[in-house]
Amino acid sequence: MPLTTPSVFPPESHVFQKFPSRRSVVHSTKGIVSCTQPLAAKCGIQVLEAGGNCADAAVAVAAGLNMTEPCSTGIGGDMFCLFYDAKTKKVSAMNGSGRSGSKCTLETIRGSLGLKEGEFGKIPMSSVHAVSVPGAPAGWVDTVLRFGSGKVSMEQILAPAIELGEKGFPVSEGVAFFWDKSEPQIRQASPNGSEMLKKDPSAKDGVRAPKAGEIMKNPTLAKTFRALAAEGKKGFYTGRIASELVKVVQDLGGHLELDDLAHHLETGTEPVNPISLKFRGQNVSKLLKDAVLGGKDGEDVGLELWEHPPNGQGIVALMALGIIQELEAAGKIPTWNPGDFNSAPYLHAIIESLRIAFADASWFVTDPNVEKVPTDSLVSPPYLAERAELFDATRASEIPHHGSPAFLSSDTVYFAVSDSEGNGISFINSNYGGFGTCIIPAGCGFTLQNRAANFSLDADHPNALAPRKRPYHTIIPAAVTNLHDGSLHSVYGVMGGFMQPQGHVQVLLGQVVGQLNPQQALDAPRVCIGAGMSRGGASDRVVFVEEGMPEETVEGLRKLGHEVEVVRDTERAQFGRGQIIRWSVDPVEKIGSWSAGSDPRGDGGAYPL
């Protein structure tokens, strides 16, 4: 008999990386899927091979990731996407986030949590009151309807993930670590925890978390996918799945009702206008000028960063990048060269710009359909220049207060897909924290998200909980276009709660300032700060620095007054996991080519068609 699966892996440990390693940039002229799970990438590749475009493939990847990495994402969560149409050179956005229930008033939830009048409190991440209506199922269907090729059906798109669930798949190392860590909560959160655990007669109650390399099956999730494929959105938001979702929530004391799911079925996914910032700083025009095919003198060479608008936090990345641009224009920071990348002064400017941006976002970002959000003003050059005045190059600042612009009128999967037509999609799907609440509707095979934990329970806060409102959302896809002609530069993103806009800024500047290729930009060590509401209190003063950052940089940040904490091994997950797919054209052959990188902090990679 052959050896068993455990023989492949060393004893379990928290060591992230035994030896230094490297990855190369992956290239293809036909398309690429870049994500955290190889088997999920294969789902997308199969759809591309069947004639689907990048949007069709993205939904296949999302479903595959739900199967293979449920500790981060799932159909019980939310999604956002940015789609670049090569024919029109237009970036489109879609908001697939769910809403609170109609009975989820501030008074009701505060009472259910036992909070007294005037007492500060938050919705716990594990609470049933953190469950909001899942937006992902409608988002998947609407992505295909709005951006898809029309050449493949939902049955074809979801078939590869369904096969993984029914026949089983080997569990990757990173996922196995987090699955094991979450097993106690999965068991305790609802009576249906066994659906998300591996059957093993020798284990307690006959189930346990799967180990790396072991085969995991999830036939109940496959059944859920079959319902969505056959019936569309109605297969999720009405009927058996909807009834089981509402039942488990209400049995645990929650307030969602069937009418809340029916409401999302009708109003659900929202096409929105993406927001952007034109970036001409840090010698980007000099860097790119010679690379413009058929370039002419006087062209506006630079980059335009596109983000999803509020209730997403993409505006943080735009504001931070805009503040950095204003600081350079005012002479408060230099025009950096590659040798400055990840130096103390370089990171100091990024950290301080992010602090200022988060101070505004933590107050202003909420559901724009319920509260007025001054999006245009927050990213306007005059306001960014005003906020840049808070920067001091010689020392770390105190936590800033939000500004006053004029009102002019936790765990996630991010992935990117491109196709042979030159289209690209930046797609993000999330449970929020790990498996979300770990609450499982009976016979459905997925956990419910804990996104409503992001609501404020302060009645005076713009992001205060209210019925059928969407909370501040951490998940954000990004895209970059070239200023001179609107062509695509890249689709990219960095997943991981409040790390996401921080990763967007650092990875983009890594390519501009550090002159790094897509893979190197993702390999580079990163920093992470508190978001003013992610951990609260004094800890928001801490700058978390990833293992591998030069010691000179760490000490330099401390001398500037930053409270630095170096994060090592598996705890490095807090720095997120990113993907980048860039587009370029061979100057001789005039043939377009995709070039991709995938974060070494994840289990996956970039896979060419």
Short mmCIF file of C-alpha atoms in Angstrom, two decimals, residues 81-474:
data_model
loop_
_atom_site.label_atom_id
_atom_site.label_comp_id
_atom_site.label_asym_id
_atom_site.label_seq_id
_atom_site.Cartn_x
_atom_site.Cartn_y
_atom_site.Cartn_z
CA CYS A 81 -15.94 43.93 -9.06
CA LEU A 82 -14.38 46.32 -11.56
CA PHE A 83 -14.59 45.30 -15.22
CA TYR A 84 -12.40 46.78 -17.96
CA ASP A 85 -13.95 46.55 -21.43
CA ALA A 86 -11.17 46.58 -24.03
CA LYS A 87 -13.52 47.67 -26.84
CA THR A 88 -14.81 50.77 -25.08
CA LYS A 89 -11.80 51.34 -22.77
CA LYS A 90 -14.33 51.80 -19.97
CA VAL A 91 -14.05 50.72 -16.34
CA SER A 92 -17.39 49.66 -14.82
CA ALA A 93 -18.15 48.81 -11.20
CA MET A 94 -20.72 46.63 -9.52
CA ASN A 95 -21.68 46.62 -5.84
CA GLY A 96 -22.73 43.17 -4.67
CA SER A 97 -22.94 43.91 -0.95
CA GLY A 98 -25.93 42.91 1.14
CA ARG A 99 -28.04 44.95 3.50
CA SER A 100 -29.21 44.71 7.08
CA GLY A 101 -32.68 43.33 7.76
CA SER A 102 -35.80 45.48 7.93
CA LYS A 103 -36.16 44.70 11.66
CA CYS A 104 -32.52 45.51 12.42
CA THR A 105 -33.01 48.91 13.99
CA LEU A 106 -30.34 50.42 16.18
CA GLU A 107 -32.60 50.07 19.20
CA THR A 108 -33.42 46.42 18.47
CA ILE A 109 -29.81 45.32 18.00
CA ARG A 110 -28.49 47.31 20.97
CA GLY A 111 -31.22 45.72 23.06
CA SER A 112 -30.44 42.23 21.77
CA LEU A 113 -26.77 42.80 22.69
CA GLY A 114 -27.70 44.00 26.17
CA LEU A 115 -26.28 47.50 25.70
CA LYS A 116 -27.65 50.23 27.94
CA GLU A 117 -28.55 53.67 26.65
CA GLY A 118 -25.39 55.70 26.04
CA GLU A 119 -23.12 52.66 26.51
CA PHE A 120 -20.46 52.15 23.84
CA GLY A 121 -20.52 48.82 22.09
CA LYS A 122 -19.93 46.97 18.84
CA ILE A 123 -21.56 43.97 17.21
CA PRO A 124 -19.26 40.99 17.95
CA MET A 125 -17.84 39.28 14.87
CA SER A 126 -19.26 35.92 16.02
CA SER A 127 -22.74 37.27 16.82
CA VAL A 128 -25.80 36.31 14.81
CA HIS A 129 -26.48 40.06 14.66
CA ALA A 130 -23.37 40.42 12.49
CA VAL A 131 -25.17 38.54 9.70
CA SER A 132 -26.36 40.71 6.82
CA VAL A 133 -28.13 39.51 3.70
CA PRO A 134 -25.58 37.75 1.42
CA GLY A 135 -24.93 39.79 -1.70
CA ALA A 136 -22.60 37.35 -3.47
CA PRO A 137 -25.22 35.03 -5.08
CA ALA A 138 -26.95 37.92 -6.86
CA GLY A 139 -23.56 39.44 -7.61
CA TRP A 140 -22.33 36.29 -9.35
CA VAL A 141 -25.41 36.04 -11.54
CA ASP A 142 -25.42 39.76 -12.34
CA THR A 143 -21.71 39.75 -13.20
CA VAL A 144 -22.39 37.14 -15.88
CA LEU A 145 -25.51 38.95 -17.11
CA ARG A 146 -23.85 42.38 -17.29
CA PHE A 147 -20.27 41.61 -18.27
CA GLY A 148 -20.28 38.00 -19.46
CA SER A 149 -19.71 36.74 -22.99
CA GLY A 150 -23.16 35.22 -23.42
CA LYS A 151 -21.44 32.09 -24.70
CA VAL A 152 -21.58 30.00 -21.52
CA SER A 153 -24.41 29.30 -19.09
CA MET A 154 -24.41 29.47 -15.29
CA GLU A 155 -24.57 25.67 -15.33
CA GLN A 156 -21.28 25.58 -17.27
CA ILE A 157 -19.73 28.28 -15.10
CA LEU A 158 -20.51 26.56 -11.79
CA ALA A 159 -19.93 22.98 -13.00
CA PRO A 160 -16.19 22.84 -12.13
CA ALA A 161 -16.81 23.96 -8.53
CA ILE A 162 -19.75 21.57 -8.20
CA GLU A 163 -17.47 18.73 -9.27
CA LEU A 164 -14.93 19.71 -6.60
CA GLY A 165 -17.63 19.60 -3.94
CA GLU A 166 -19.13 16.29 -5.01
CA LYS A 167 -15.95 14.37 -5.84
CA GLY A 168 -13.69 16.04 -3.30
CA PHE A 169 -10.48 18.05 -3.47
CA PRO A 170 -7.12 18.08 -1.65
CA VAL A 171 -6.94 20.88 0.93
CA SER A 172 -4.05 23.34 0.61
CA GLU A 173 -1.62 24.09 3.45
CA GLY A 174 -2.67 27.62 4.34
CA VAL A 175 -6.37 26.76 4.25
CA ALA A 176 -5.80 23.70 6.45
CA PHE A 177 -4.12 25.91 9.07
CA PHE A 178 -7.04 28.33 9.27
CA TRP A 179 -9.67 25.56 9.04
CA ASP A 180 -8.12 23.89 12.08
CA LYS A 181 -7.98 27.20 13.92
CA SER A 182 -11.70 27.79 13.24
CA GLU A 183 -12.95 24.28 14.06
CA PRO A 184 -14.13 25.13 17.61
CA GLN A 185 -16.22 28.05 16.38
CA ILE A 186 -17.63 26.03 13.46
CA ARG A 187 -18.81 23.40 15.96
CA GLN A 188 -20.33 25.95 18.34
CA ALA A 189 -21.88 28.54 15.99
CA SER A 190 -24.86 26.49 14.81
CA PRO A 191 -26.21 22.91 14.92
CA ASN A 192 -24.98 22.36 11.36
CA GLY A 193 -21.21 22.64 11.82
CA SER A 194 -20.55 19.11 10.58
CA GLU A 195 -21.36 20.25 7.02
CA MET A 196 -18.11 22.25 6.95
CA LEU A 197 -15.92 19.57 8.54
CA LYS A 198 -14.34 16.41 7.17
CA LYS A 199 -16.07 13.12 7.98
CA ASP A 200 -13.76 10.92 10.07
CA PRO A 201 -15.19 8.08 12.21
CA SER A 202 -12.24 8.38 14.63
CA ALA A 203 -12.84 12.09 15.33
CA LYS A 204 -15.12 13.70 17.91
CA ASP A 205 -18.70 13.50 16.64
CA GLY A 206 -17.30 11.84 13.51
CA VAL A 207 -15.99 15.09 11.99
CA ARG A 208 -12.94 17.36 12.15
CA ALA A 209 -11.10 20.04 10.21
CA PRO A 210 -9.29 18.61 7.17
CA LYS A 211 -5.51 18.53 7.19
CA ALA A 212 -3.24 19.67 4.35
CA GLY A 213 -3.42 17.31 1.39
CA GLU A 214 -6.48 15.45 2.66
CA ILE A 215 -9.60 15.10 0.54
CA MET A 216 -12.53 17.30 1.54
CA LYS A 217 -16.04 16.99 0.10
CA ASN A 218 -18.89 19.49 0.40
CA PRO A 219 -21.91 18.01 -1.40
CA THR A 220 -24.35 20.37 0.31
CA LEU A 221 -22.56 23.42 -1.11
CA ALA A 222 -22.57 21.71 -4.50
CA LYS A 223 -26.34 21.37 -4.10
CA THR A 224 -26.58 25.10 -3.35
CA PHE A 225 -24.58 25.87 -6.49
CA ARG A 226 -26.86 23.61 -8.54
CA ALA A 227 -29.88 25.59 -7.33
CA LEU A 228 -28.24 28.89 -8.31
CA ALA A 229 -27.24 27.48 -11.70
CA ALA A 230 -30.70 26.11 -12.49
CA GLU A 231 -32.93 28.81 -11.00
CA GLY A 232 -30.73 31.90 -11.00
CA LYS A 233 -31.01 34.32 -8.10
CA LYS A 234 -34.40 32.94 -7.08
CA GLY A 235 -32.71 29.64 -6.30
CA PHE A 236 -30.94 31.34 -3.39
CA TYR A 237 -33.19 34.17 -2.24
CA THR A 238 -36.42 32.14 -2.24
CA GLY A 239 -37.28 28.51 -1.56
CA ARG A 240 -35.30 25.98 0.48
CA ILE A 241 -32.01 27.89 0.85
CA ALA A 242 -33.71 31.14 1.88
CA SER A 243 -35.91 29.31 4.39
CA GLU A 244 -32.97 27.51 5.99
CA LEU A 245 -30.93 30.73 6.13
CA VAL A 246 -33.69 32.64 7.90
CA LYS A 247 -34.47 29.69 10.20
CA VAL A 248 -30.93 29.32 11.54
CA VAL A 249 -30.58 33.07 12.05
CA GLN A 250 -33.89 33.36 13.90
CA ASP A 251 -33.23 30.21 15.94
CA LEU A 252 -30.06 31.92 17.21
CA GLY A 253 -31.90 35.14 18.09
CA GLY A 254 -31.33 37.12 14.89
CA HIS A 255 -33.84 39.30 13.09
CA LEU A 256 -33.50 38.54 9.36
CA GLU A 257 -36.71 37.57 7.59
CA LEU A 258 -37.63 35.97 4.26
CA ASP A 259 -38.79 39.39 3.09
CA ASP A 260 -35.23 40.71 3.51
CA LEU A 261 -33.96 38.10 1.05
CA ALA A 262 -36.82 38.83 -1.35
CA HIS A 263 -35.94 42.53 -1.10
CA HIS A 264 -32.34 41.82 -2.14
CA LEU A 265 -33.59 39.68 -4.99
CA GLU A 266 -35.44 42.71 -6.31
CA THR A 267 -32.95 45.49 -5.51
CA GLY A 268 -29.71 43.47 -5.10
CA THR A 269 -26.62 44.13 -7.12
CA GLU A 270 -26.10 47.78 -7.96
CA PRO A 271 -24.19 49.08 -11.01
CA VAL A 272 -22.21 52.08 -9.75
CA ASN A 273 -19.73 54.55 -11.20
CA PRO A 274 -16.15 53.78 -10.18
CA ILE A 275 -14.07 56.55 -8.63
CA SER A 276 -10.52 57.38 -9.67
CA LEU A 277 -7.46 59.52 -9.10
CA LYS A 278 -5.02 60.65 -11.79
CA PHE A 279 -1.47 60.04 -10.60
CA ARG A 280 1.36 61.96 -12.23
CA GLY A 281 3.74 62.01 -9.28
CA GLN A 282 7.01 60.27 -8.53
CA ASN A 283 8.37 60.58 -12.06
CA VAL A 284 5.76 58.16 -13.38
CA SER A 285 5.73 59.98 -16.74
CA LYS A 286 9.49 59.55 -17.10
CA LEU A 287 9.18 55.89 -16.14
CA LEU A 288 6.46 55.17 -18.70
CA LYS A 289 7.18 57.62 -21.53
CA ASP A 290 9.56 55.41 -23.48
CA ALA A 291 7.21 52.46 -23.04
CA VAL A 292 4.27 54.14 -24.81
CA LEU A 293 3.82 52.44 -28.18
CA GLY A 294 3.91 55.14 -30.85
CA GLY A 295 4.19 57.81 -28.17
CA LYS A 296 4.17 61.50 -29.04
CA ASP A 297 5.58 64.56 -27.33
CA GLY A 298 3.16 66.36 -25.08
CA GLU A 299 1.09 63.29 -24.21
CA ASP A 300 -0.35 63.14 -20.69
CA VAL A 301 1.64 60.15 -19.49
CA GLY A 302 0.67 58.85 -16.10
CA LEU A 303 -1.64 56.40 -14.36
CA GLU A 304 -5.26 56.53 -13.26
CA LEU A 305 -6.14 54.38 -10.26
CA TRP A 306 -9.75 53.16 -10.22
CA GLU A 307 -11.53 52.01 -7.08
CA HIS A 308 -15.03 51.02 -6.05
CA PRO A 309 -16.96 53.92 -4.46
CA PRO A 310 -18.42 53.92 -0.93
CA ASN A 311 -19.79 51.93 0.85
CA GLY A 312 -16.40 50.38 -0.05
CA GLN A 313 -13.14 51.73 1.37
CA GLY A 314 -11.35 52.11 -1.96
CA ILE A 315 -11.48 55.86 -1.43
CA VAL A 316 -8.77 55.38 1.25
CA ALA A 317 -6.28 54.28 -1.42
CA LEU A 318 -7.18 57.21 -3.67
CA MET A 319 -6.90 59.72 -0.83
CA ALA A 320 -3.57 58.35 0.42
CA LEU A 321 -2.08 58.33 -3.09
CA GLY A 322 -3.45 61.83 -3.67
CA ILE A 323 -1.96 63.11 -0.41
CA ILE A 324 1.42 61.64 -1.41
CA GLN A 325 1.12 63.44 -4.75
CA GLU A 326 0.30 66.73 -3.00
CA LEU A 327 3.21 66.29 -0.56
CA GLU A 328 5.62 65.87 -3.46
CA ALA A 329 4.19 68.89 -5.27
CA ALA A 330 4.62 70.98 -2.12
CA GLY A 331 8.22 69.81 -1.67
CA LYS A 332 7.48 68.09 1.63
CA ILE A 333 8.71 64.74 0.31
CA PRO A 334 11.23 64.12 -2.47
CA THR A 335 10.75 62.44 -5.80
CA TRP A 336 11.95 59.02 -4.73
CA ASN A 337 14.24 56.69 -6.66
CA PRO A 338 14.29 52.87 -6.51
CA GLY A 339 16.84 52.95 -3.69
CA ASP A 340 14.28 54.75 -1.49
CA PHE A 341 11.72 51.95 -1.75
CA ASN A 342 10.79 50.61 1.71
CA SER A 343 13.17 53.03 3.43
CA ALA A 344 12.00 54.68 6.66
CA PRO A 345 11.27 58.13 5.11
CA TYR A 346 9.39 56.47 2.21
CA LEU A 347 7.23 54.34 4.50
CA HIS A 348 6.74 57.26 6.91
CA ALA A 349 5.07 59.26 4.13
CA ILE A 350 2.86 56.29 3.19
CA ILE A 351 1.92 55.56 6.81
CA GLU A 352 1.02 59.17 7.58
CA SER A 353 -0.97 59.56 4.36
CA LEU A 354 -2.92 56.40 5.15
CA ARG A 355 -3.62 57.58 8.70
CA ILE A 356 -5.13 60.80 7.38
CA ALA A 357 -7.18 58.92 4.76
CA PHE A 358 -8.50 56.40 7.29
CA ALA A 359 -9.47 59.21 9.67
CA ASP A 360 -11.85 60.50 7.01
CA ALA A 361 -13.02 57.10 5.77
CA SER A 362 -13.87 55.77 9.23
CA TRP A 363 -16.31 58.67 9.57
CA PHE A 364 -17.64 59.29 6.06
CA VAL A 365 -17.74 55.87 4.36
CA THR A 366 -21.18 54.32 4.60
CA ASP A 367 -24.13 53.45 2.36
CA PRO A 368 -24.52 56.43 -0.03
CA ASN A 369 -28.12 55.41 -0.70
CA VAL A 370 -28.94 56.11 2.94
CA GLU A 371 -26.46 58.81 4.00
CA LYS A 372 -24.80 61.55 1.96
CA VAL A 373 -21.13 60.68 1.29
CA PRO A 374 -18.89 63.52 -0.01
CA THR A 375 -16.97 61.24 -2.36
CA ASP A 376 -15.97 63.84 -4.97
CA SER A 377 -14.84 66.32 -2.34
CA LEU A 378 -12.77 63.76 -0.44
CA VAL A 379 -10.61 63.07 -3.51
CA SER A 380 -10.48 66.66 -4.83
CA PRO A 381 -6.96 68.18 -5.07
CA PRO A 382 -7.79 71.20 -2.86
CA TYR A 383 -9.06 69.00 -0.03
CA LEU A 384 -6.16 66.55 -0.38
CA ALA A 385 -3.70 69.46 -0.28
CA GLU A 386 -5.42 70.72 2.87
CA ARG A 387 -5.19 67.31 4.54
CA ALA A 388 -1.53 67.02 3.46
CA GLU A 389 -0.80 69.98 5.73
CA LEU A 390 -1.08 67.55 8.67
CA PHE A 391 2.07 65.73 7.53
CA ASP A 392 5.35 66.20 9.39
CA ALA A 393 8.40 64.63 7.74
CA THR A 394 10.30 64.59 11.04
CA ARG A 395 7.92 62.70 13.33
CA ALA A 396 4.90 60.42 13.57
CA SER A 397 1.60 62.19 14.06
CA GLU A 398 -1.09 61.63 16.63
CA ILE A 399 -4.19 59.85 15.34
CA PRO A 400 -5.83 62.60 13.24
CA HIS A 401 -9.48 63.61 13.42
CA HIS A 402 -11.63 63.47 10.31
CA GLY A 403 -11.75 66.55 8.13
CA SER A 404 -14.75 68.51 6.89
CA PRO A 405 -15.00 68.43 3.10
CA ALA A 406 -17.77 70.43 1.46
CA PHE A 407 -20.83 68.40 0.49
CA LEU A 408 -21.06 69.36 -3.19
CA SER A 409 -24.46 67.96 -4.10
CA SER A 410 -10.74 40.84 7.89
CA ASP A 411 -10.32 37.69 5.51
CA THR A 412 -11.27 37.79 1.91
CA VAL A 413 -10.33 36.41 -1.47
CA TYR A 414 -9.21 38.76 -4.20
CA PHE A 415 -8.49 37.49 -7.69
CA ALA A 416 -7.98 38.84 -11.17
CA VAL A 417 -8.84 37.34 -14.54
CA SER A 418 -8.04 38.45 -18.08
CA ASP A 419 -9.01 37.06 -21.47
CA SER A 420 -7.91 36.92 -25.10
CA GLU A 421 -10.07 39.94 -26.04
CA GLY A 422 -8.04 42.26 -23.80
CA ASN A 423 -10.71 42.48 -21.09
CA GLY A 424 -9.79 42.31 -17.41
CA ILE A 425 -11.80 41.92 -14.22
CA SER A 426 -10.81 42.77 -10.67
CA PHE A 427 -13.02 40.68 -8.37
CA ILE A 428 -13.28 40.36 -4.61
CA ASN A 429 -15.53 38.11 -2.52
CA SER A 430 -15.59 37.79 1.25
CA ASN A 431 -17.15 36.36 4.41
CA TYR A 432 -15.39 39.29 6.20
CA GLY A 433 -13.67 37.57 9.17
CA GLY A 434 -12.47 34.07 8.34
CA PHE A 435 -15.49 31.75 8.02
CA GLY A 436 -17.65 34.77 8.87
CA THR A 437 -19.96 33.99 11.78
CA CYS A 438 -19.43 30.22 11.15
CA ILE A 439 -23.24 29.93 11.19
CA ILE A 440 -24.38 27.37 8.59
CA PRO A 441 -27.92 27.09 7.18
CA ALA A 442 -28.92 23.40 7.28
CA GLY A 443 -28.17 21.46 4.11
CA CYS A 444 -26.57 24.46 2.38
CA GLY A 445 -22.82 23.96 2.94
CA PHE A 446 -21.77 27.58 3.47
CA THR A 447 -21.25 29.97 6.36
CA LEU A 448 -22.93 33.32 6.80
CA GLN A 449 -20.84 36.48 6.74
CA ASN A 450 -20.28 38.82 9.69
CA ARG A 451 -20.18 42.03 7.67
CA ALA A 452 -22.79 43.82 9.82
CA ALA A 453 -20.18 43.91 12.59
CA ASN A 454 -18.80 46.92 10.70
CA PHE A 455 -21.83 49.05 11.52
CA SER A 456 -21.45 51.67 14.21
CA LEU A 457 -23.86 51.44 17.16
CA ASP A 458 -23.51 55.19 17.72
CA ALA A 459 -26.70 56.91 16.53
CA ASP A 460 -24.76 60.04 15.53
CA HIS A 461 -22.31 58.22 13.27
CA PRO A 462 -22.97 58.24 9.48
CA ASN A 463 -22.25 54.49 9.46
CA ALA A 464 -24.79 53.80 12.21
CA LEU A 465 -26.85 50.66 11.84
CA ALA A 466 -30.26 51.17 10.25
CA PRO A 467 -32.76 48.86 8.52
CA ARG A 468 -31.80 47.77 5.00
CA LYS A 469 -28.54 49.67 5.02
CA ARG A 470 -25.13 48.56 3.78
CA PRO A 471 -22.17 49.01 6.18
CA TYR A 472 -18.66 50.35 5.67
CA HIS A 473 -17.14 47.66 3.50
CA THR A 474 -13.50 46.63 3.54
#
